[in-house]
Amino acid sequence: MLFKTFSWQRNDISFVFAEELFNNNEETPAFTDFLQLLGDTVELQDFKGFRGGLDVSHGQTGSESVCTVHRQQEIMFHVSTKLPFTEGDMQQLQRKRHIGNDIVALVFQEEATPFVPDMIASNFLHAFIVVQVEEPCSDNTVYKVSVTARDDVPLFGPPLPTPAIFRKGPEFREFLLTKLINAELACYKSDRFARLEDSSHTRHGVFNELQFTEVL
């Protein structure tokens, strides 16, 4: 989430397709299926809802994105594959600018490969929720969920079951979106953002708007 644009009912969250991370332009059927589970794909041009820092006038941040509303919380995902891709730019700075300035990242995997948070260089990303799909695009689709966060981020609910495996469906969607929102709230209690809160600019610009109860 871009902390400068945060408000009490609006959240923007990075969504990274782990396959090649920032250099990936292809959306596999499994990834598309997961996007559809999370929210609605919307055209950004003249979009009237919460835009999460995306350009809705000149197309500078891509033509479409994914958004949803969960328990009165507006969420705009920064989907890595939908952000502008620059040929010849190995670092894909356009994409990194949005992903790296968020606080929570949702990472989607199609293979059982270890995810190391340091793969995404960022001073702001504090929590990662990793989702690995098994038997995608079938009646037996399940998702394995793991969570990693910086040491100073307090625990946040809902707790992961044992094993942390979910069947595709509305219950998994409810769990995941709630977990994402609570992750964002927990990150604001970390040491880094507690220090930011001490400044009058940040206190008036961001933290006064965080007056709501954690979604459980």
XYZ file of N, CA and C in Angstrom:
648
model
N 0.831 -1.190 0.000
C 0.000 0.000 0.000
C 0.868 1.244 0.000
N 0.494 2.239 -0.771
C 1.213 3.509 -0.776
C 0.784 4.304 0.450
N 1.688 4.431 1.427
C 1.249 4.974 2.710
C 0.771 6.407 2.608
N 1.193 7.147 1.607
C 0.760 8.535 1.481
C -0.684 8.648 1.020
N -1.248 7.569 0.464
C -2.614 7.642 -0.037
C -3.573 6.816 0.816
N -3.094 6.330 1.961
C -3.940 5.471 2.782
C -5.043 6.259 3.476
N -6.227 5.690 3.527
C -7.281 6.225 4.375
C -7.960 5.061 5.077
N -8.817 5.354 6.000
C -9.360 4.310 6.859
C -10.185 3.289 6.103
N -10.691 3.623 4.952
C -11.519 2.653 4.237
C -10.966 2.307 2.861
N -9.725 2.657 2.611
C -9.167 2.409 1.285
C -7.769 1.821 1.414
N -7.530 0.762 0.679
C -6.263 0.055 0.772
C -5.762 -0.288 -0.619
N -4.456 -0.124 -0.859
C -3.886 -0.644 -2.089
C -2.760 -1.597 -1.739
N -2.771 -2.740 -2.402
C -1.909 -3.853 -2.042
C -1.212 -4.366 -3.287
N 0.075 -4.632 -3.168
C 0.826 -5.185 -4.286
C 0.426 -6.631 -4.529
N 0.393 -6.989 -5.801
C 0.069 -8.358 -6.192
C 1.128 -8.791 -7.185
N 2.009 -9.693 -6.765
C 3.153 -10.083 -7.576
C 3.002 -11.523 -8.025
N 3.122 -11.753 -9.338
C 3.164 -13.099 -9.893
C 4.612 -13.545 -9.829
N 4.908 -14.554 -9.012
C 6.292 -14.892 -8.686
C 7.107 -15.346 -9.889
N 6.451 -15.850 -10.910
C 7.168 -16.300 -12.098
C 7.901 -15.123 -12.723
N 9.223 -15.088 -12.550
C 10.087 -14.047 -13.088
C 9.804 -12.673 -12.484
N 8.944 -12.620 -11.467
C 8.664 -11.373 -10.759
C 8.356 -10.221 -11.709
N 9.168 -9.169 -11.724
C 8.799 -7.944 -12.436
C 8.897 -8.059 -13.954
N 9.570 -9.071 -14.470
C 9.756 -9.169 -15.912
C 8.702 -10.034 -16.587
N 7.682 -10.408 -15.872
C 6.664 -11.289 -16.432
C 5.493 -10.488 -17.002
N 5.137 -10.782 -18.256
C 3.993 -10.126 -18.885
C 2.809 -11.059 -19.088
N 3.038 -12.349 -18.954
C 1.992 -13.323 -19.242
C 1.172 -13.629 -17.990
N -0.132 -13.720 -18.171
C -1.016 -14.141 -17.095
C -1.522 -15.537 -17.430
N -1.057 -16.521 -16.696
C -1.459 -17.895 -16.943
C -2.923 -18.089 -16.554
N -3.565 -19.156 -17.036
C -4.952 -19.419 -16.622
C -5.107 -19.510 -15.107
N -4.120 -20.091 -14.422
C -4.201 -20.207 -12.960
C -4.165 -18.836 -12.296
N -3.325 -17.954 -12.812
C -3.220 -16.604 -12.264
C -4.494 -15.811 -12.539
N -5.011 -15.919 -13.762
C -6.254 -15.234 -14.114
C -7.404 -15.716 -13.241
N -7.454 -17.016 -13.010
C -8.494 -17.599 -12.167
C -8.422 -17.039 -10.748
N -7.212 -16.873 -10.246
C -7.019 -16.331 -8.902
C -7.419 -14.859 -8.843
N -7.074 -14.104 -9.876
C -7.481 -12.699 -9.935
C -9.000 -12.572 -9.882
N -9.686 -13.437 -10.614
C -11.147 -13.387 -10.641
C -11.747 -13.721 -9.285
N -11.055 -14.566 -8.532
C -11.521 -14.889 -7.183
C -11.414 -13.679 -6.260
N -10.365 -12.883 -6.442
C -10.102 -11.763 -5.539
C -10.984 -10.555 -5.787
N -11.246 -10.248 -7.055
C -11.975 -9.013 -7.335
C -12.359 -8.882 -8.787
N -12.675 -7.658 -9.177
C -13.122 -7.354 -10.536
C -12.017 -6.656 -11.308
N -11.830 -7.070 -12.553
C -10.909 -6.359 -13.436
C -11.621 -5.136 -13.992
N -11.011 -3.965 -13.835
C -11.653 -2.713 -14.241
C -10.733 -1.938 -15.174
N -11.351 -1.193 -16.084
C -10.605 -0.267 -16.924
C -10.221 0.949 -16.086
N -8.965 1.345 -16.161
C -8.506 2.473 -15.354
C -8.924 3.823 -15.916
N -9.082 3.912 -17.224
C -9.452 5.188 -17.822
C -10.782 5.672 -17.256
N -10.760 6.844 -16.623
C -11.949 7.479 -16.044
C -12.578 6.656 -14.913
N -11.806 5.779 -14.299
C -12.321 4.986 -13.183
C -12.682 5.913 -12.020
N -13.850 5.718 -11.418
C -14.365 6.646 -10.411
C -14.161 6.169 -8.971
N -13.777 4.925 -8.771
C -13.582 4.429 -7.417
C -12.199 4.760 -6.891
N -11.823 4.112 -5.796
C -10.497 4.313 -5.220
C -9.458 3.783 -6.194
N -8.491 4.627 -6.568
C -7.541 4.251 -7.615
C -6.192 3.804 -7.073
N -5.942 3.960 -5.792
C -4.709 3.463 -5.200
C -3.451 4.002 -5.834
N -3.460 5.257 -6.240
C -2.281 5.868 -6.839
C -2.096 5.568 -8.312
N -3.009 4.811 -8.919
C -2.901 4.502 -10.341
C -3.476 5.639 -11.176
N -2.940 5.798 -12.377
C -3.338 6.882 -13.272
C -4.634 6.505 -13.985
N -5.667 7.319 -13.813
C -6.957 7.042 -14.449
C -7.263 8.053 -15.557
N -6.261 8.831 -15.936
C -6.474 9.866 -16.952
C -5.624 9.679 -18.196
N -4.370 9.258 -18.022
C -3.440 9.244 -19.155
C -2.834 7.874 -19.440
N -3.266 6.859 -18.740
C -2.802 5.504 -19.017
C -1.357 5.229 -18.665
N -0.781 6.010 -17.781
C 0.639 5.849 -17.464
C 0.922 4.681 -16.524
N -0.111 4.095 -15.946
C 0.084 2.935 -15.064
C -0.659 1.708 -15.588
N -0.822 1.653 -16.906
C -1.512 0.527 -17.510
C -2.963 0.843 -17.810
N -3.624 -0.081 -18.485
C -4.999 0.155 -18.920
C -6.039 -0.440 -17.980
N -5.650 -1.403 -17.149
C -6.625 -2.030 -16.267
C -5.965 -2.490 -14.977
N -6.800 -2.782 -13.988
C -6.305 -3.313 -12.720
C -7.419 -4.146 -12.093
N -7.183 -4.586 -10.869
C -8.153 -5.416 -10.152
C -8.493 -4.734 -8.837
N -9.782 -4.634 -8.539
C -10.209 -3.994 -7.294
C -11.383 -4.757 -6.707
N -11.679 -4.456 -5.457
C -12.816 -5.077 -4.794
C -13.191 -4.251 -3.578
N -14.306 -4.591 -2.961
C -14.724 -4.007 -1.684
C -14.939 -5.160 -0.720
N -14.306 -5.064 0.443
C -14.416 -6.128 1.443
C -14.718 -5.502 2.789
N -15.900 -5.803 3.318
C -16.326 -5.246 4.608
C -16.161 -3.732 4.647
N -16.657 -3.096 3.614
C -16.638 -1.638 3.466
C -15.236 -1.083 3.264
N -14.259 -1.932 3.002
C -12.898 -1.491 2.709
C -12.669 -1.577 1.203
N -12.352 -0.460 0.575
C -12.028 -0.463 -0.842
C -10.577 -0.907 -1.021
N -10.360 -1.870 -1.899
C -9.018 -2.385 -2.154
C -8.707 -2.259 -3.637
N -7.574 -1.651 -3.946
C -7.054 -1.616 -5.315
C -5.733 -2.371 -5.319
N -5.654 -3.414 -6.124
C -4.428 -4.190 -6.223
C -3.503 -3.584 -7.269
N -2.219 -3.515 -6.933
C -1.192 -3.178 -7.917
C -0.688 -4.493 -8.498
N -1.284 -4.936 -9.584
C -0.962 -6.234 -10.171
C 0.269 -6.085 -11.060
N 1.313 -6.830 -10.747
C 2.588 -6.638 -11.448
C 2.455 -6.808 -12.953
N 1.674 -7.783 -13.398
C 1.552 -8.037 -14.838
C 0.724 -6.986 -15.560
N -0.016 -6.172 -14.822
C -0.849 -5.144 -15.449
C -0.196 -3.763 -15.410
N 0.888 -3.635 -14.668
C 1.632 -2.375 -14.659
C 2.507 -2.290 -15.903
N 2.877 -1.080 -16.333
C 3.625 -0.907 -17.589
C 4.929 -1.701 -17.612
N 5.192 -2.330 -18.746
C 6.430 -3.073 -18.974
C 7.283 -2.287 -19.951
N 8.547 -2.074 -19.587
C 9.455 -1.298 -20.425
C 10.491 -2.225 -21.045
N 10.448 -2.356 -22.367
C 11.414 -3.200 -23.065
C 12.834 -2.691 -22.818
N 13.741 -3.612 -22.521
C 15.138 -3.252 -22.317
C 15.484 -2.821 -20.908
N 14.470 -2.626 -20.063
C 14.722 -2.228 -18.674
C 14.715 -3.479 -17.805
N 15.888 -3.973 -17.458
C 15.988 -5.215 -16.698
C 15.391 -5.077 -15.293
N 15.391 -3.867 -14.755
C 14.879 -3.663 -13.400
C 13.395 -3.328 -13.368
N 12.823 -2.969 -14.525
C 11.407 -2.614 -14.600
C 11.033 -1.609 -13.501
N 11.658 -0.445 -13.584
C 11.509 0.562 -12.537
C 10.076 1.063 -12.397
N 9.328 1.097 -13.506
C 7.931 1.534 -13.429
C 7.146 0.632 -12.491
N 7.357 -0.667 -12.646
C 6.642 -1.615 -11.802
C 7.138 -1.556 -10.363
N 8.442 -1.476 -10.203
C 9.014 -1.445 -8.862
C 8.576 -0.208 -8.086
N 8.316 0.869 -8.799
C 7.920 2.105 -8.117
C 6.616 1.896 -7.352
N 5.689 1.161 -7.937
C 4.417 0.914 -7.255
C 4.535 -0.226 -6.249
N 5.101 -1.345 -6.683
C 5.206 -2.497 -5.796
C 6.076 -2.173 -4.582
N 7.218 -1.532 -4.819
C 8.163 -1.261 -3.744
C 7.710 -0.209 -2.762
N 6.736 0.607 -3.133
C 6.223 1.631 -2.226
C 4.989 1.173 -1.459
N 4.571 -0.059 -1.690
C 3.468 -0.609 -0.919
C 3.997 -1.183 0.393
N 3.102 -1.549 1.280
C 3.477 -2.067 2.588
C 3.253 -3.570 2.670
N 2.225 -4.054 1.986
C 1.893 -5.478 1.975
C 1.919 -5.980 0.541
N 2.503 -7.150 0.333
C 2.525 -7.765 -0.995
C 1.887 -9.145 -0.928
N 1.041 -9.417 -1.914
C 0.459 -10.738 -2.105
C 1.213 -11.405 -3.248
N 1.840 -12.530 -2.976
C 2.689 -13.206 -3.957
C 2.011 -14.500 -4.392
N 1.834 -14.661 -5.709
C 1.174 -15.848 -6.260
C 2.205 -16.754 -6.906
N 2.173 -18.040 -6.537
C 3.120 -19.012 -7.070
C 2.388 -20.196 -7.694
N 2.960 -20.697 -8.787
C 2.428 -21.913 -9.400
C 3.348 -23.101 -9.190
N 4.520 -22.876 -8.630
C 5.456 -23.952 -8.349
C 5.928 -23.844 -6.904
N 6.347 -24.980 -6.363
C 6.792 -25.014 -4.965
C 8.229 -24.527 -4.850
N 8.425 -23.259 -5.155
C 9.757 -22.660 -5.057
C 9.790 -21.716 -3.860
N 10.872 -21.708 -3.110
C 10.959 -20.826 -1.942
C 10.862 -19.358 -2.350
N 10.108 -18.587 -1.573
C 10.043 -17.148 -1.800
C 10.869 -16.449 -0.733
N 11.808 -15.634 -1.168
C 12.666 -14.872 -0.263
C 12.277 -13.402 -0.375
N 11.800 -12.770 0.706
C 11.363 -11.374 0.630
C 12.401 -10.428 0.052
N 13.682 -10.732 0.258
C 14.734 -9.854 -0.255
C 14.765 -9.807 -1.774
N 14.007 -10.687 -2.432
C 13.921 -10.650 -3.890
C 13.322 -9.330 -4.360
N 12.549 -8.683 -3.489
C 11.938 -7.392 -3.810
C 12.571 -6.346 -2.898
N 13.453 -5.537 -3.451
C 14.130 -4.512 -2.658
C 13.163 -3.371 -2.357
N 12.914 -3.125 -1.085
C 11.968 -2.078 -0.706
C 12.182 -1.690 0.743
N 12.068 -0.381 1.019
C 12.108 0.106 2.393
C 10.738 0.063 3.048
N 9.693 -0.118 2.237
C 8.335 -0.018 2.762
C 7.653 -1.364 2.951
N 7.914 -2.328 2.075
C 7.253 -3.623 2.192
C 7.612 -4.278 3.525
N 6.596 -4.551 4.318
C 6.803 -5.116 5.650
C 6.204 -6.512 5.802
N 5.248 -6.873 4.968
C 4.592 -8.175 5.114
C 4.309 -8.776 3.740
N 4.470 -10.087 3.660
C 4.227 -10.817 2.412
C 3.298 -11.989 2.708
N 2.242 -12.085 1.930
C 1.353 -13.242 2.009
C 1.524 -14.020 0.711
N 2.012 -15.249 0.836
C 2.366 -16.060 -0.326
C 1.300 -17.131 -0.528
N 0.772 -17.196 -1.745
C -0.265 -18.165 -2.092
C 0.254 -19.060 -3.208
N 0.257 -20.349 -2.956
C 0.694 -21.319 -3.963
C -0.493 -22.178 -4.371
N -0.752 -22.251 -5.666
C -1.900 -22.992 -6.173
C -1.515 -24.438 -6.468
N -2.472 -25.336 -6.251
C -2.330 -26.730 -6.650
C -3.585 -27.148 -7.403
N -3.394 -27.934 -8.446
C -4.484 -28.373 -9.324
C -5.325 -27.181 -9.785
N -4.689 -26.205 -10.424
C -5.413 -24.997 -10.839
C -6.460 -25.275 -11.906
N -7.444 -24.389 -11.951
C -8.486 -24.426 -12.984
C -9.197 -25.774 -13.024
N -9.483 -26.312 -11.857
C -10.197 -27.583 -11.782
C -11.147 -27.545 -10.592
N -11.930 -28.606 -10.462
C -12.839 -28.694 -9.320
C -12.096 -28.982 -8.024
N -10.813 -29.304 -8.136
C -10.021 -29.662 -6.958
C -8.980 -28.607 -6.598
N -9.143 -27.398 -7.120
C -8.160 -26.346 -6.866
C -8.063 -26.030 -5.376
N -6.828 -26.018 -4.879
C -6.581 -25.603 -3.499
C -5.423 -24.613 -3.494
N -5.354 -23.834 -2.417
C -4.302 -22.832 -2.267
C -3.605 -23.023 -0.924
N -2.282 -23.087 -0.967
C -1.470 -23.119 0.243
C -1.052 -21.692 0.584
N -1.190 -21.307 1.824
C -0.911 -19.929 2.236
C 0.199 -19.916 3.284
N 1.137 -19.014 3.107
C 2.163 -18.766 4.122
C 2.326 -17.265 4.287
N 2.809 -16.864 5.441
C 2.938 -15.444 5.769
C 4.331 -15.185 6.322
N 4.947 -14.118 5.856
C 6.212 -13.680 6.433
C 6.164 -12.171 6.606
N 6.780 -11.684 7.668
C 6.769 -10.247 7.954
C 8.048 -9.875 8.683
N 8.357 -8.582 8.670
C 9.516 -8.107 9.421
C 9.310 -8.356 10.913
N 10.432 -8.452 11.615
C 10.385 -8.831 13.027
C 9.558 -7.881 13.883
N 9.500 -6.610 13.508
C 8.809 -5.636 14.353
C 7.332 -5.490 14.015
N 6.828 -6.304 13.096
C 5.395 -6.281 12.775
C 4.674 -7.227 13.729
N 3.688 -6.736 14.499
C 2.985 -7.619 15.436
C 2.148 -8.665 14.707
N 1.815 -9.728 15.407
C 0.982 -10.773 14.823
C -0.375 -10.210 14.425
N -0.941 -10.767 13.367
C -2.249 -10.294 12.908
C -3.093 -11.489 12.474
N -4.395 -11.371 12.680
C -5.316 -12.447 12.331
C -5.910 -12.266 10.943
N -6.753 -13.191 10.571
C -7.079 -14.429 11.268
C -5.919 -15.409 11.210
N -5.780 -16.275 12.216
C -4.644 -17.196 12.240
C -4.719 -18.219 11.114
N -3.564 -18.654 10.657
C -3.516 -19.700 9.643
C -3.920 -21.033 10.265
N -4.767 -21.798 9.593
C -5.078 -23.135 10.095
C -3.900 -24.072 9.863
N -3.969 -25.250 10.444
C -2.946 -26.269 10.228
C -3.604 -27.523 9.656
N -3.274 -27.876 8.425
C -2.370 -27.175 7.499
C -3.070 -25.964 6.885
N -2.278 -25.025 6.390
C -2.821 -23.788 5.814
C -3.152 -24.008 4.341
N -4.151 -24.846 4.114
C -4.585 -25.195 2.758
C -6.071 -24.893 2.650
N -6.450 -24.194 1.587
C -7.828 -23.746 1.413
C -8.367 -24.200 0.065
N -9.593 -24.645 0.055
C -10.272 -24.889 -1.210
C -10.680 -23.554 -1.823
N -10.658 -23.517 -3.138
C -11.092 -22.307 -3.830
C -12.563 -22.050 -3.525
N -12.885 -20.797 -3.185
C -14.268 -20.473 -2.905
C -14.396 -19.236 -2.042
N -15.627 -18.867 -1.692
C -15.867 -17.623 -0.945
C -15.234 -17.615 0.443
N -15.125 -18.765 1.094
C -14.514 -18.784 2.425
C -13.030 -18.439 2.351
N -12.356 -18.951 1.322
C -10.945 -18.607 1.153
C -10.795 -17.129 0.823
N -11.655 -16.613 -0.036
C -11.603 -15.190 -0.379
C -11.786 -14.331 0.872
N -12.757 -14.685 1.697
C -13.003 -13.948 2.941
C -11.763 -13.966 3.828
N -11.166 -15.133 3.988
C -9.971 -15.254 4.820
C -8.840 -14.398 4.277
N -8.568 -14.511 2.980
C -7.401 -13.855 2.399
C -7.527 -12.338 2.426
N -8.679 -11.810 2.048
C -8.843 -10.358 2.047
C -8.768 -9.794 3.465
N -9.346 -10.509 4.421
C -9.257 -10.068 5.815
C -7.815 -10.089 6.297
N -7.086 -11.128 5.925
C -5.679 -11.240 6.307
C -4.866 -10.094 5.716
N -5.141 -9.731 4.476
C -4.416 -8.644 3.822
C -4.659 -7.310 4.520
N -5.911 -7.022 4.831
C -6.234 -5.758 5.499
C -5.590 -5.703 6.882
N -5.679 -6.803 7.612
C -5.083 -6.830 8.948
C -3.565 -6.754 8.900
N -2.975 -7.311 7.855
C -1.522 -7.200 7.683
C -1.117 -5.742 7.553
N -1.895 -5.003 6.787
C -1.597 -3.590 6.585
C -1.674 -2.816 7.897
N -2.711 -3.098 8.673
C -2.862 -2.427 9.968
C -1.709 -2.774 10.902
N -1.316 -4.037 10.916
C -0.219 -4.458 11.788
C 1.088 -3.781 11.397
N 1.301 -3.613 10.100
C 2.544 -2.981 9.638
C 2.661 -1.550 10.140
N 1.532 -0.871 10.286
C 1.576 0.500 10.780
C 1.967 0.567 12.255
N 1.950 -0.566 12.932
C 2.375 -0.608 14.334
C 3.847 -0.978 14.469
N 4.521 -1.202 13.345
C 5.938 -1.557 13.377
C 6.772 -0.354 13.794
N 8.021 -0.603 14.142
C 8.897 0.471 14.618
C 9.053 1.573 13.587
N 9.201 1.190 12.325
C 9.438 2.192 11.282
C 8.283 3.176 11.191
N 7.067 2.673 11.164
C 5.929 3.564 11.000
C 5.549 4.240 12.304
N 5.917 3.644 13.421
C 5.725 4.335 14.702
C 6.587 5.586 14.755
N 7.790 5.498 14.192
C 8.659 6.685 14.143
C 8.078 7.738 13.211
N 7.522 7.293 12.100
C 6.902 8.244 11.181
C 5.724 8.953 11.839
N 5.019 8.228 12.685
C 3.853 8.809 13.351
C 4.238 9.966 14.254
N 5.486 9.987 14.702
C 5.931 11.054 15.593
C 6.026 12.406 14.897
N 6.115 12.388 13.569
C 6.195 13.653 12.847
C 4.798 14.209 12.645
N 4.644 15.502 12.804
C 3.311 16.104 12.691
C 2.743 15.935 11.303
N 3.596 15.969 10.273
C 3.102 15.826 8.896
C 2.451 14.465 8.707
N 3.130 13.415 9.161
C 2.592 12.079 8.991
C 1.370 11.870 9.866
N 1.426 12.406 11.075
C 0.314 12.200 11.990
C -0.966 12.789 11.432
N -0.893 13.961 10.847
C -2.091 14.590 10.298
C -2.433 14.027 8.931
N -1.410 13.575 8.185
C -1.666 13.130 6.821
C -2.111 11.700 6.705
N -1.766 10.845 7.704
C -2.069 9.431 7.556
C -2.709 8.843 8.796
N -2.043 8.948 9.934
C -2.394 8.104 11.052
C -3.671 8.525 11.755
N -4.115 9.748 11.609
C -5.402 10.112 12.181
C -6.537 9.342 11.534
N -6.301 8.799 10.357
C -7.355 8.108 9.633
C -7.402 6.620 9.953
N -6.550 6.133 10.832
C -6.489 4.708 11.134
C -7.283 4.366 12.387
N -8.426 5.033 12.568
C -9.227 4.816 13.759
C -10.348 3.831 13.470
N -9.994 2.553 13.350
C -11.032 1.546 13.224
C -10.515 0.228 13.772
N -11.425 -0.641 14.110
C -11.080 -1.898 14.756
C -10.595 -2.907 13.735
N -9.616 -3.699 14.132
C -9.096 -4.745 13.263
C -10.223 -5.688 12.864
N -10.246 -6.043 11.587
C -11.241 -6.987 11.095
C -10.823 -8.383 11.518
N -11.689 -9.098 12.208
C -11.339 -10.435 12.706
C -12.111 -11.507 11.943
